[in-house]
Amino acid sequence: MAVKDLSLNFYENQITALLGPNGAGKTTILSMLNSQLLPTLGKIFVNGRDMQTELSTIRTEMGVCPQYDVLFENLTIEEHLLLFGALKMPTCPKKQLYQEVKQAIKDVDLFQHRLKYTCSLSGGMKRRLSIAIALIGNAKTIVLDEPTSGVDPCSRRSIWDILLKHRQGRTIIFTTHNLDEAEFLSDRIAIIQNGTLTCCGSPSSLKQKYGHGHELTLIKTNDLTNITQVTSLVQEYFPSAFLNKNTHTGLVFVIPGEVDAAMYKHLFQRLDNNLHPLHISGYGITGATMEKVGS
């Protein structure tokens, strides 16, 4: 997937998610950030350094976790981290390197498994090892391609905790097509569609700006519900509201714009007093979600 239009900044002490479906161009972006691919147009700067002219320095400060684990079956967890630690910190004294490895293993909760060969590890443990490899060496910029791909829910939550723990002092960038994951982890979300950046911001700001407002759901008691009467009642308080869904069980109205607490209060009072004549058994309100923003 070619990335056609992308002007994006990443910030220290923040986690940024590149969110989009398969084939959107997320992995292509990360491949350019970690120098596997070169951009055909434009420039990439990492901590103020031009990737085209200062790549060797950038690599000493960057940690990478690929989409698929790149591990050696005949090495243990500890040996992996000693190997990659030595590559990333060639001048590091041996004693300090061992301390760095020990801490990295503890950070990803693999210390009791440190002498196991990778061929005997579960998928979640391999993923945590790949993340430890990315973090070792005090890397300031961390890029992770779908770090929770293919792992069980417990391992996924463990990986979330690892990333949140190591946010301070680092710039962490990860890709995902999981909306819940992006919203939970990220300070900022960049939504990618067909190689193009469609929007970027904090989860709350994206929902506020691009979400479709609030949804008011009313539950029908029977088929006698007068849709015109209900619509008129809702639009009396929210003129821009419109009926989005009409099923045999209920009506769903979209109320665009920001919350007006007073108007909601008056509307709910009217509904409470007219449930029986309107043939409505109940109602509920929901806010904008990342699903709506992504769509």
C-alpha atoms as one frame of an Amber mdcrd trajectory, in Angstrom:
protein
   0.000   0.000   0.000   1.422   3.388  -1.032   1.135   6.263   1.404  -0.139
   9.171  -0.657  -0.699  12.045   1.747   0.785  12.107   5.237   1.972  15.076
   7.270   2.090  13.906  10.858   3.973  14.776  14.028   4.664  12.436  16.940
   5.406  13.687  20.440   7.564  12.621  23.364   5.778  11.192  26.405   2.851
  10.225  24.203   1.491   7.079  22.590   0.149   7.553  19.088  -1.973   4.914
  17.347  -2.121   4.523  13.594  -5.636   3.184  13.211  -7.085   1.697  10.070
  -8.268  -1.500   8.365  -5.987  -4.074   6.785  -4.332  -2.597   3.708  -4.757
   1.017   4.836  -0.996   1.683   4.759  -0.160   1.482   8.470   2.706  -1.010
   8.090   4.078   0.990   5.155   4.275   4.064   7.387   6.121   2.167  10.112
   8.452   0.639   7.519   9.442   4.152   6.478   9.851   5.244  10.100  12.238
   2.361  10.811  14.070   2.839   7.466  13.020  -0.449   5.870  11.436   1.629
   3.118  12.522   5.027   1.846   9.918   7.680   1.072   9.698   8.635  -2.589
   8.663  12.146  -1.583   9.107  14.231   1.545  11.342  13.824   4.581  11.287
  12.001   7.898  12.832  13.552  11.000  13.397  11.593  14.215  14.275  13.717
  17.244  15.299  16.487  14.887  17.557  14.256  12.776  17.060  13.741   9.055
  16.630  10.020   8.380  18.319  10.295   4.982  21.544  11.750   6.375  21.681
  10.624  10.028  20.245   7.130   9.857  23.023   5.428  11.829  22.474   7.726
  14.813  18.695   7.373  14.617  18.956   3.584  14.720  20.785   3.683  18.054
  17.814   5.531  19.574  14.986   3.546  18.000  13.291   0.314  18.997  11.232
  -1.731  16.546   8.679  -4.479  17.062   7.624  -5.954  13.695   4.184  -7.343
  12.972   5.545 -10.884  13.037   8.050 -11.994  15.673  11.619 -12.256  14.366
  13.176 -14.596  16.936  15.753 -17.387  16.989  14.399 -20.714  18.188  17.766
 -21.850  19.590  18.223 -18.785  21.815  16.684 -18.147  25.220  14.839 -14.994
  26.227  17.917 -13.749  28.049  20.223 -14.522  25.110  17.941 -12.621  22.745
  18.091  -9.505  24.865  21.861  -9.799  25.363  22.284 -10.059  21.587  20.052
  -7.135  20.669  21.267  -5.090  23.632  24.878  -5.496  22.461  23.877  -4.485
  18.926  22.041  -1.383  20.111  24.631  -0.439  22.761  27.990  -1.585  21.354
  30.014   0.457  23.858  27.992  -0.559  26.907  30.078  -2.277  29.648  29.214
  -5.946  30.103  28.003  -5.512  33.674  25.686  -2.669  32.690  24.390  -4.682
  29.727  23.405  -7.558  32.006  21.616  -5.111  34.290  19.742  -3.648  31.320
  18.716  -7.132  30.174  17.579  -8.124  33.656  15.431  -5.017  33.948  13.967
  -5.459  30.451  12.948  -9.043  31.258  11.316  -7.914  34.496   9.498  -5.081
  32.727   7.690  -7.550  30.463   7.115 -10.076  33.283   9.247 -12.844  31.767
  11.940 -13.137  34.413  10.921 -16.623  35.536  11.053 -17.752  31.889  14.348
 -16.035  30.993  16.252 -19.307  30.382  13.569 -20.835  28.157  14.172 -21.211
  24.439  11.777 -19.249  22.259  10.537 -22.400  20.548   8.824 -23.315  23.831
   7.160 -19.935  24.409   3.505 -19.122  23.893   2.431 -16.523  21.349   1.840
 -13.933  24.056   5.266 -14.516  25.607   6.960 -14.188  22.212   5.136 -10.912
  21.661   6.287  -9.568  25.026   9.854 -10.614  24.173   9.647  -8.716  20.881
   8.476  -5.646  22.772  11.329  -6.038  25.291  13.778  -6.122  22.360  12.261
  -2.870  21.095  12.549  -1.221  24.518  16.055  -2.303  25.478  18.890   0.170
  25.109  16.889   3.123  26.398  15.376   3.629  22.958  13.678   7.013  22.735
  11.458   6.231  19.757   9.500   2.971  19.733   7.554   1.749  16.699   5.361
  -1.316  17.089   3.416  -2.953  14.275   0.251  -4.489  15.732   1.941  -5.432
  19.031  -1.091  -7.389  20.300  -1.823  -9.248  17.069  -2.697 -12.895  17.626
  -2.472 -12.895  21.412  -5.083 -13.895  23.989  -7.007 -11.237  25.975  -4.857
 -11.616  29.103  -1.627 -11.169  27.144  -3.148  -8.222  25.296  -3.930  -6.427
  28.540  -0.427  -7.220  29.819   1.069  -5.623  26.701  -1.134  -2.543  27.193
   0.239  -2.162  30.720   3.820  -2.478  29.422   3.323   0.291  26.863   1.643
   2.628  29.352   4.439   2.010  31.857   7.135   2.966  29.330   5.426   6.013
  27.812   7.381   8.543  29.904  10.474   9.826  28.145   9.662   8.013  24.921
   7.739   8.528  21.713   5.678   5.379  21.132   3.945   4.727  17.817   1.900
   1.599  17.177  -0.495   0.321  14.553  -3.794  -1.401  15.185  -7.170  -2.036
  13.625  -8.727  -2.481  17.062 -10.751   0.599  18.001 -10.923  -0.234  21.701
  -7.155  -0.690  21.864  -6.467   2.630  20.145  -8.872   4.495  22.404  -7.554
   2.914  25.616  -3.826   3.336  24.938  -3.444   6.456  22.881  -2.891  10.095
  23.611  -3.472  10.685  19.909  -5.030   8.602  17.136  -4.225   9.003  13.444
  -6.823   7.343  11.231  -5.424   6.031   7.946  -7.600   5.149   4.962  -6.220
   4.025   1.592  -2.779   5.429   2.341  -4.121   8.831   3.328  -4.341  10.488
   6.733  -8.023  11.265   7.234  -7.880  12.800  10.719  -5.686  12.975  13.801
  -6.244  14.009  17.400  -7.006  12.800  20.892  -9.768  10.160  21.178 -12.094
  12.660  22.857 -11.484  15.423  20.292 -12.021  13.040  17.373 -15.296  11.817
  18.820 -16.421  15.373  19.414 -15.452  16.648  15.968 -16.163  13.667  13.729
 -18.632  11.619  15.744 -22.266  11.729  14.721 -23.444  13.384  17.924 -25.602
  11.426  20.346 -28.083   8.649  19.695 -31.455   8.594  21.418 -33.008   5.129
  21.402 -36.691   4.660  22.225 -38.134   1.197  22.835 -41.541   0.489  21.284
 -44.208  -1.283  23.321 -46.139  -2.286  20.199 -46.774  -1.332  16.575 -49.027
   1.593  17.557 -46.112   3.977  18.105 -46.789   7.174  16.168 -43.433   7.886
  14.543 -44.463  11.354  13.354 -45.583  12.346  16.849 -42.381  11.029  18.466
 -40.205  12.771  15.871 -42.009  16.059  16.448 -41.462  15.751  20.182 -37.730
  15.126  19.814 -37.323  17.920  17.258 -39.150  20.324  19.535 -36.020  20.315
  21.708 -33.427  19.386  19.078 -34.524  20.738  15.662 -31.548  19.136  13.857
 -32.338  15.647  15.195 -33.351  13.041  12.651 -34.654   9.478  12.676 -31.762
   7.172  11.816 -33.332   3.737  12.386 -36.848   2.382  12.651 -37.079  -1.271
  13.606 -39.899  -3.374  14.977 -38.433  -2.966  18.468 -37.474   0.695  18.553
 -36.540   4.064  17.077 -33.037   5.565  16.965 -32.630   9.322  16.582 -29.314
  11.044  15.900 -28.903  14.342  17.743 -25.957  16.229  16.184 -23.838  18.755
  18.022 -22.687  19.169  21.579 -24.619  18.245  24.684 -27.208  20.749  25.915
 -27.951  19.425  29.379 -31.026  21.630  29.894 -32.656  20.522  26.652 -31.994
  16.850  27.433 -33.545  17.315  30.859 -36.719  18.823  29.402 -36.934  16.168
  26.697 -36.550  13.344  29.201 -39.258  14.842  31.420 -41.645  14.993  28.468
 -40.839  11.417  27.538 -41.349  10.218  31.120 -44.778  11.857  31.209 -45.831
  10.477  27.822 -44.458   6.948  27.647 -47.892   5.327  27.599 -49.572   7.598
  24.996 -46.505   7.372  22.771 -46.403   3.564  23.164 -42.819   3.782  24.395
 -41.562   1.549  27.203 -38.194   3.236  27.746 -35.359   5.213  26.241 -31.586
   5.667  26.413 -28.892   8.031  25.195 -25.394   7.140  23.983 -22.477   9.354
  23.002 -20.203   9.295  19.969 -17.890   6.283  19.689 -14.606   5.635  17.883
 -16.511   3.236  15.616 -18.498   6.178  14.284 -15.383   8.311  13.890 -13.609
   5.511  11.999 -16.512   5.099   9.639
